[in-house]
Amino acid sequence: MKGNFTETPEFRELKTTMRKIKNLTIQGATSVAIFGVGAFAKHAKTVPLKGEELFKHLEAVVNQLSNVRVTEPALRNGLRYVMTGIQLDGKETADIHGEKYIDLINEAKLKIYKTGAERIQDGSRVFTHCHSSITVGIFLEAANQGKDFEVINTETRPLYQGRKTAKRLLENNIRVTHIVDSAMRWAMNVYKPHMIFMGADAITVEGVALNKIGSRLCALASEEEHIPLYICTSLLKYDQATSIGRLSEIEMRAPFEIWDDDVPPGIKVVNPAFETIDRNNISAYITEAGLIPPQTVHVTFQRLYGKKIQYYHHF
Ligand code: RUB
């Protein structure tokens, strides 16, 4: 990413943030959105460009940042939010608009924690996959309320984000049982969890969720074992482009994350980061608007954020 201007510290910081998002030092949709929008807003405020040149540059940056991880609409919605703010109030206000969007995320998170924790009771067993800061936030809220429950979680190959979840729970004295991904169905059958909580990276107009690879297997196993599945997410992850018929894109990651050095020639290693969860397998979304059925995602998003977050149709 080059700019036709003397590089500012904020631009360097933005580039560092992009690298951290790519290599998962910044991990999970919520953190990607918070750090991405924050770094973009600071850069937009300080970039020494004006008029058409400014907008051309910022649009290019929005494009590039949105493509670092393609399955992250909460980041894209935030970048659009800041761009709209700049168009209305000037680039000097970019950081204020960035902070306002991050406030929206943080306010949503607190509401989701409370609603999610309501579902957890003394003696509950909850199954989860990967690392979702929102899902972990719900567990911590339930623990703070003094509830005694346990969690079963997957390691999440190839990058083991599940270990992050397990460690966070342990640090907070929440009992956790850790399994390999392929033991999902086995664990549901043996431990009989009362519910499954998972995060989401994206939500579509049909009420489908996109989350870490393995999530659909988890949903299918939950159907077989009759376990309710809840997607814990802010509606800011709604992918507005799906409402005009575009498909939510699935990020493909580097094969070396699966098999790093001595792959025998001739073996093709494929590494999809996410997959869809059919809305028929989702009991409800746990959101800042409370528990909502998958069918109401679009209207609820419009009600909460329709006026604040613009979407431009380019037909
Ligand atoms: C993380 C993942 C998380 C969602 C939700 O994938 O799938 O469940 O991003 O996270 P990755 P959060 O590790 O590839 O980023 O609840 O923190 O938004």
CSV table of C-alpha atoms and ligand atoms in Angstrom, one decimal:
chain,number,residue,atom,x,y,z
A,1,MET,CA,0.0,0.0,0.0
A,2,LYS,CA,1.7,3.2,-1.2
A,3,GLY,CA,0.7,6.8,-0.8
A,4,ASN,CA,1.7,9.8,-2.8
A,5,PHE,CA,2.8,11.7,0.3
A,6,THR,CA,5.4,11.6,3.0
A,7,GLU,CA,4.5,8.7,5.2
A,8,THR,CA,3.0,9.6,8.6
A,9,PRO,CA,3.4,7.5,11.8
A,10,GLU,CA,-0.4,6.8,11.6
A,11,PHE,CA,0.0,5.3,8.1
A,12,ARG,CA,2.9,3.1,9.3
A,13,GLU,CA,0.6,2.1,12.3
A,14,LEU,CA,-2.2,1.2,9.9
A,15,LYS,CA,0.1,-1.0,7.8
A,16,THR,CA,1.3,-2.8,11.0
A,17,THR,CA,-2.4,-3.3,12.1
A,18,MET,CA,-3.1,-4.8,8.6
A,19,ARG,CA,-0.2,-7.3,9.1
A,20,LYS,CA,-1.4,-8.2,12.6
A,21,ILE,CA,-4.9,-8.8,11.2
A,22,LYS,CA,-3.5,-11.0,8.4
A,23,ASN,CA,-1.4,-13.2,10.7
A,24,LEU,CA,-4.1,-13.4,13.4
A,25,THR,CA,-2.1,-11.5,16.1
A,26,ILE,CA,-5.4,-9.5,16.0
A,27,GLN,CA,-7.9,-12.4,15.9
A,28,GLY,CA,-11.7,-12.7,15.8
A,29,ALA,CA,-14.2,-10.5,14.0
A,30,THR,CA,-14.8,-8.0,16.9
A,31,SER,CA,-11.1,-7.3,17.4
A,32,VAL,CA,-10.5,-7.1,13.7
A,33,ALA,CA,-13.2,-4.4,13.4
A,34,ILE,CA,-12.1,-2.4,16.5
A,35,PHE,CA,-8.4,-2.3,15.6
A,36,GLY,CA,-9.0,-2.0,11.8
A,37,VAL,CA,-11.4,0.9,12.1
A,38,GLY,CA,-9.4,2.6,14.9
A,39,ALA,CA,-6.2,2.6,12.8
A,40,PHE,CA,-8.0,3.6,9.6
A,41,ALA,CA,-9.7,6.6,11.3
A,42,LYS,CA,-6.4,7.9,12.7
A,43,HIS,CA,-4.7,7.6,9.3
A,44,ALA,CA,-7.7,9.3,7.6
A,45,LYS,CA,-7.4,12.2,10.0
A,46,THR,CA,-3.7,12.8,9.5
A,47,VAL,CA,-3.1,11.9,5.8
A,48,PRO,CA,-1.8,15.1,4.1
A,49,LEU,CA,-4.1,15.0,1.1
A,50,LYS,CA,-7.2,17.0,0.2
A,51,GLY,CA,-10.3,16.9,-2.1
A,52,GLU,CA,-10.5,14.3,-4.8
A,53,GLU,CA,-7.0,13.0,-4.1
A,54,LEU,CA,-7.9,12.3,-0.4
A,55,PHE,CA,-11.1,10.3,-1.3
A,56,LYS,CA,-9.3,8.4,-4.0
A,57,HIS,CA,-6.6,7.4,-1.5
A,58,LEU,CA,-9.0,6.6,1.3
A,59,GLU,CA,-11.2,4.4,-1.0
A,60,ALA,CA,-8.1,2.5,-2.1
A,61,VAL,CA,-7.2,2.0,1.6
A,62,VAL,CA,-10.8,0.9,2.5
A,63,ASN,CA,-10.6,-1.7,-0.4
A,64,GLN,CA,-7.2,-3.0,0.7
A,65,LEU,CA,-8.1,-3.2,4.4
A,66,SER,CA,-11.5,-4.9,3.6
A,67,ASN,CA,-9.6,-7.6,1.6
A,68,VAL,CA,-7.1,-8.5,4.3
A,69,ARG,CA,-9.8,-10.8,5.7
A,70,VAL,CA,-12.7,-11.0,3.3
A,71,THR,CA,-15.2,-12.6,5.7
A,72,GLU,CA,-15.3,-9.6,8.1
A,73,PRO,CA,-18.3,-7.3,7.4
A,74,ALA,CA,-18.1,-5.6,10.9
A,75,LEU,CA,-14.8,-4.1,9.7
A,76,ARG,CA,-16.3,-3.1,6.3
A,77,ASN,CA,-19.4,-1.6,8.0
A,78,GLY,CA,-17.1,0.4,10.2
A,79,LEU,CA,-14.9,1.7,7.4
A,80,ARG,CA,-18.1,2.8,5.6
A,81,TYR,CA,-19.3,4.5,8.8
A,82,VAL,CA,-16.1,6.5,9.0
A,83,MET,CA,-16.1,7.4,5.3
A,84,THR,CA,-19.6,8.7,5.5
A,85,GLY,CA,-18.6,10.8,8.5
A,86,ILE,CA,-15.6,12.2,6.6
A,87,GLN,CA,-17.9,13.1,3.6
A,88,LEU,CA,-20.3,14.9,5.9
A,89,ASP,CA,-18.0,16.6,8.5
A,90,GLY,CA,-14.4,16.5,7.0
A,91,LYS,CA,-11.4,14.3,7.6
A,92,GLU,CA,-10.5,16.2,10.8
A,93,THR,CA,-13.5,14.3,12.4
A,94,ALA,CA,-12.4,10.8,11.2
A,95,ASP,CA,-11.2,9.8,14.7
A,96,ILE,CA,-14.4,10.9,16.3
A,97,HIS,CA,-16.4,8.8,13.8
A,98,GLY,CA,-14.1,5.8,14.4
A,99,GLU,CA,-14.6,6.1,18.1
A,100,LYS,CA,-18.4,6.3,17.7
A,101,TYR,CA,-18.4,3.1,15.7
A,102,ILE,CA,-16.2,1.3,18.3
A,103,ASP,CA,-18.6,2.6,21.0
A,104,LEU,CA,-21.4,0.9,19.0
A,105,ILE,CA,-19.5,-2.4,19.1
A,106,ASN,CA,-18.7,-2.1,22.8
A,107,GLU,CA,-22.3,-1.2,23.8
A,108,ALA,CA,-23.6,-4.2,21.7
A,109,LYS,CA,-21.1,-6.5,23.5
A,110,LEU,CA,-22.3,-5.6,27.0
A,111,LYS,CA,-25.9,-6.3,26.0
A,112,ILE,CA,-25.0,-9.6,24.4
A,113,TYR,CA,-23.1,-10.7,27.5
A,114,LYS,CA,-26.2,-10.1,29.7
A,115,THR,CA,-28.7,-11.8,27.4
A,116,GLY,CA,-26.3,-14.8,26.8
A,117,ALA,CA,-25.6,-15.2,30.5
A,118,GLU,CA,-29.4,-15.5,31.2
A,119,ARG,CA,-29.4,-18.8,29.3
A,120,ILE,CA,-26.7,-20.3,31.6
A,121,GLN,CA,-27.8,-21.8,34.8
A,122,ASP,CA,-26.0,-23.7,37.7
A,123,GLY,CA,-25.1,-27.1,36.3
A,124,SER,CA,-25.2,-26.0,32.7
A,125,ARG,CA,-22.8,-27.6,30.2
A,126,VAL,CA,-22.1,-25.4,27.2
A,127,PHE,CA,-20.3,-26.5,24.0
A,128,THR,CA,-18.2,-24.0,22.0
A,129,HIS,CA,-16.0,-23.9,19.0
A,130,CYS,CA,-12.9,-21.7,18.2
A,131,HIS,CA,-12.3,-18.4,20.1
A,132,SER,CA,-15.0,-15.8,20.0
A,133,SER,CA,-14.5,-12.8,22.3
A,134,ILE,CA,-18.3,-12.4,22.5
A,135,THR,CA,-18.9,-16.0,23.6
A,136,VAL,CA,-16.1,-15.8,26.1
A,137,GLY,CA,-17.6,-12.5,27.4
A,138,ILE,CA,-20.9,-14.3,28.0
A,139,PHE,CA,-19.1,-17.1,30.0
A,140,LEU,CA,-17.3,-14.5,32.1
A,141,GLU,CA,-20.6,-12.6,32.7
A,142,ALA,CA,-22.3,-15.8,33.8
A,143,ALA,CA,-19.3,-16.7,36.1
A,144,ASN,CA,-19.4,-13.1,37.6
A,145,GLN,CA,-23.1,-13.7,38.4
A,146,GLY,CA,-21.9,-16.7,40.5
A,147,LYS,CA,-23.2,-19.4,38.2
A,148,ASP,CA,-21.5,-22.8,38.4
A,149,PHE,CA,-21.3,-24.3,34.9
A,150,GLU,CA,-18.8,-26.0,32.6
A,151,VAL,CA,-17.6,-25.6,29.0
A,152,ILE,CA,-16.5,-28.1,26.4
A,153,ASN,CA,-14.4,-26.6,23.7
A,154,THR,CA,-12.6,-27.6,20.5
A,155,GLU,CA,-8.9,-27.0,19.8
A,156,THR,CA,-9.7,-25.5,16.4
A,157,ARG,CA,-7.2,-26.7,13.8
A,158,PRO,CA,-5.0,-25.5,12.2
A,159,LEU,CA,-4.2,-22.4,14.3
A,160,TYR,CA,-5.6,-23.7,17.7
A,161,GLN,CA,-7.7,-20.6,18.6
A,162,GLY,CA,-9.6,-23.0,20.9
A,163,ARG,CA,-6.6,-23.0,23.3
A,164,LYS,CA,-7.1,-19.3,23.8
A,165,THR,CA,-10.7,-20.0,24.8
A,166,ALA,CA,-9.6,-22.8,27.2
A,167,LYS,CA,-6.9,-20.6,28.8
A,168,ARG,CA,-9.3,-17.6,29.3
A,169,LEU,CA,-11.9,-19.9,31.0
A,170,LEU,CA,-9.2,-21.5,33.2
A,171,GLU,CA,-7.9,-18.1,34.3
A,172,ASN,CA,-11.5,-17.2,35.3
A,173,ASN,CA,-12.0,-20.5,37.2
A,174,ILE,CA,-14.5,-21.9,34.7
A,175,ARG,CA,-14.3,-25.6,34.3
A,176,VAL,CA,-13.3,-26.5,30.7
A,177,THR,CA,-12.9,-29.8,28.8
A,178,HIS,CA,-10.8,-29.5,25.7
A,179,ILE,CA,-11.2,-31.9,22.6
A,180,VAL,CA,-9.9,-32.2,19.1
A,181,ASP,CA,-12.3,-30.9,16.4
A,182,SER,CA,-13.1,-34.3,15.1
A,183,ALA,CA,-14.4,-35.4,18.5
A,184,MET,CA,-17.2,-32.8,18.4
A,185,ARG,CA,-20.0,-35.2,17.8
A,186,TRP,CA,-18.5,-37.8,20.2
A,187,ALA,CA,-18.3,-35.1,22.9
A,188,MET,CA,-21.9,-34.0,22.3
A,189,ASN,CA,-23.1,-37.6,22.6
A,190,VAL,CA,-21.0,-38.4,25.7
A,191,TYR,CA,-21.2,-35.1,27.7
A,192,LYS,CA,-24.7,-34.1,26.6
A,193,PRO,CA,-24.2,-30.3,26.6
A,194,HIS,CA,-27.4,-28.3,27.2
A,195,MET,CA,-26.6,-25.8,24.5
A,196,ILE,CA,-24.0,-24.6,22.0
A,197,PHE,CA,-22.7,-21.1,21.9
A,198,MET,CA,-20.6,-19.9,18.9
A,199,GLY,CA,-19.5,-16.6,17.5
A,200,ALA,CA,-19.9,-15.3,14.0
A,201,ASP,CA,-17.8,-13.5,11.4
A,202,ALA,CA,-20.6,-12.6,9.1
A,203,ILE,CA,-24.4,-12.9,8.9
A,204,THR,CA,-26.4,-12.9,5.7
A,205,VAL,CA,-29.8,-11.6,4.6
A,206,GLU,CA,-31.1,-15.2,4.9
A,207,GLY,CA,-30.1,-15.4,8.5
A,208,VAL,CA,-27.2,-17.8,7.7
A,209,ALA,CA,-24.1,-17.3,9.9
A,210,LEU,CA,-20.5,-17.7,8.8
A,211,ASN,CA,-18.0,-18.8,11.4
A,212,LYS,CA,-14.8,-20.8,11.8
A,213,ILE,CA,-14.4,-23.9,9.7
A,214,GLY,CA,-16.0,-26.8,11.6
A,215,SER,CA,-19.0,-24.7,12.7
A,216,ARG,CA,-21.3,-26.4,10.2
A,217,LEU,CA,-20.2,-29.8,11.4
A,218,CYS,CA,-20.9,-28.6,14.9
A,219,ALA,CA,-24.4,-27.5,13.8
A,220,LEU,CA,-25.1,-30.8,12.1
A,221,ALA,CA,-24.0,-32.8,15.1
A,222,SER,CA,-26.2,-30.5,17.3
A,223,GLU,CA,-29.2,-31.5,15.2
A,224,GLU,CA,-28.4,-35.1,15.5
A,225,GLU,CA,-28.0,-34.8,19.3
A,226,HIS,CA,-31.0,-32.3,19.7
A,227,ILE,CA,-28.9,-29.6,21.3
A,228,PRO,CA,-30.0,-25.9,20.8
A,229,LEU,CA,-27.4,-23.8,19.0
A,230,TYR,CA,-27.1,-20.1,19.6
A,231,ILE,CA,-25.0,-17.7,17.5
A,232,CYS,CA,-23.6,-15.0,19.8
A,233,THR,CA,-22.9,-11.9,17.8
A,234,SER,CA,-23.5,-8.2,17.2
A,235,LEU,CA,-25.6,-7.4,14.2
A,236,LEU,CA,-22.8,-5.1,13.1
A,237,LYS,CA,-21.5,-8.2,11.4
A,238,TYR,CA,-24.5,-8.2,9.0
A,239,ASP,CA,-23.2,-8.4,5.4
A,240,GLN,CA,-25.3,-5.8,3.7
A,241,ALA,CA,-24.1,-6.8,0.2
A,242,THR,CA,-26.0,-10.1,0.6
A,243,SER,CA,-29.3,-8.2,0.5
A,244,ILE,CA,-28.6,-7.3,-3.2
A,245,GLY,CA,-27.7,-10.9,-4.0
A,246,ARG,CA,-24.0,-11.0,-3.5
A,247,LEU,CA,-22.6,-14.1,-1.8
A,248,SER,CA,-20.6,-13.6,1.5
A,249,GLU,CA,-17.0,-14.6,0.6
A,250,ILE,CA,-15.1,-17.3,2.4
A,251,GLU,CA,-11.5,-16.5,3.2
A,252,MET,CA,-9.0,-19.1,2.0
A,253,ARG,CA,-5.8,-19.1,4.1
A,254,ALA,CA,-2.3,-20.3,3.3
A,255,PRO,CA,-1.7,-24.1,3.1
A,256,PHE,CA,1.4,-23.8,5.3
A,257,GLU,CA,-0.9,-23.2,8.3
A,258,ILE,CA,-1.9,-26.9,7.9
A,259,TRP,CA,1.3,-28.5,6.7
A,260,ASP,CA,4.3,-26.2,6.9
A,261,ASP,CA,7.5,-27.6,5.4
A,262,ASP,CA,7.8,-31.1,4.1
A,263,VAL,CA,4.6,-31.5,2.0
A,264,PRO,CA,5.3,-34.2,-0.6
A,265,PRO,CA,4.9,-32.8,-4.1
A,266,GLY,CA,1.6,-33.7,-5.6
A,267,ILE,CA,-0.5,-33.2,-2.4
A,268,LYS,CA,-2.8,-30.2,-2.6
A,269,VAL,CA,-3.4,-28.7,0.9
A,270,VAL,CA,-6.5,-26.5,1.1
A,271,ASN,CA,-7.3,-24.2,4.1
A,272,PRO,CA,-10.7,-22.6,4.2
A,273,ALA,CA,-11.0,-20.3,7.2
A,274,PHE,CA,-14.8,-20.2,7.6
A,275,GLU,CA,-18.0,-21.9,6.6
A,276,THR,CA,-21.8,-21.3,6.7
A,277,ILE,CA,-24.2,-22.5,9.3
A,278,ASP,CA,-27.7,-23.1,7.8
A,279,ARG,CA,-30.3,-20.9,9.5
A,280,ASN,CA,-32.4,-24.0,10.1
A,281,ASN,CA,-29.7,-25.2,12.5
A,282,ILE,CA,-29.7,-21.9,14.4
A,283,SER,CA,-32.1,-21.8,17.4
A,284,ALA,CA,-31.6,-18.1,17.8
A,285,TYR,CA,-29.1,-15.3,17.5
A,286,ILE,CA,-28.0,-13.7,20.8
A,287,THR,CA,-27.6,-10.1,19.8
A,288,GLU,CA,-27.7,-6.5,21.2
A,289,ALA,CA,-31.4,-6.6,20.3
A,290,GLY,CA,-31.9,-9.7,22.5
A,291,LEU,CA,-32.6,-13.2,21.2
A,292,ILE,CA,-33.8,-13.0,17.6
A,293,PRO,CA,-34.7,-15.7,15.1
A,294,PRO,CA,-32.5,-16.0,12.0
A,295,GLN,CA,-35.4,-14.7,9.8
A,296,THR,CA,-35.4,-11.3,11.4
A,297,VAL,CA,-31.7,-10.4,11.1
A,298,HIS,CA,-32.1,-8.0,8.2
A,299,VAL,CA,-35.1,-6.1,9.7
A,300,THR,CA,-33.4,-5.9,13.1
A,301,PHE,CA,-30.2,-4.6,11.5
A,302,GLN,CA,-32.2,-2.0,9.6
A,303,ARG,CA,-34.0,-1.0,12.8
A,304,LEU,CA,-30.8,-0.6,14.8
A,305,TYR,CA,-28.3,0.6,12.3
A,306,GLY,CA,-30.0,1.3,9.0
A,307,LYS,CA,-29.7,5.0,9.2
A,308,LYS,CA,-26.2,5.0,10.7
A,309,ILE,CA,-24.5,2.6,8.4
A,310,GLN,CA,-24.8,3.4,4.7
A,311,TYR,CA,-24.3,0.9,2.0
A,312,TYR,CA,-23.6,1.9,-1.5
A,313,HIS,CA,-25.1,-0.2,-4.4
A,314,HIS,CA,-22.9,-0.2,-7.5
A,315,PHE,CA,-25.0,-1.9,-10.2
B,1,RUB,C1,-12.5,-16.5,14.7
B,1,RUB,C2,-14.0,-16.9,14.7
B,1,RUB,C3,-14.8,-16.3,15.7
B,1,RUB,C4,-15.6,-15.1,15.2
B,1,RUB,C5,-16.3,-14.3,16.3
B,1,RUB,O1,-11.9,-16.8,13.5
B,1,RUB,O2,-14.4,-17.6,13.8
B,1,RUB,O3,-15.8,-17.2,16.2
B,1,RUB,O4,-14.6,-14.2,14.6
B,1,RUB,O5,-15.3,-13.7,17.1
B,1,RUB,P1,-10.3,-16.3,13.3
B,1,RUB,P2,-15.8,-12.5,18.1
B,1,RUB,O6,-9.6,-16.9,14.4
B,1,RUB,O7,-9.9,-16.9,12.0
B,1,RUB,O8,-10.3,-14.8,13.3
B,1,RUB,O9,-16.9,-13.0,18.9
B,1,RUB,O10,-14.5,-12.2,18.8
B,1,RUB,O11,-16.2,-11.4,17.2
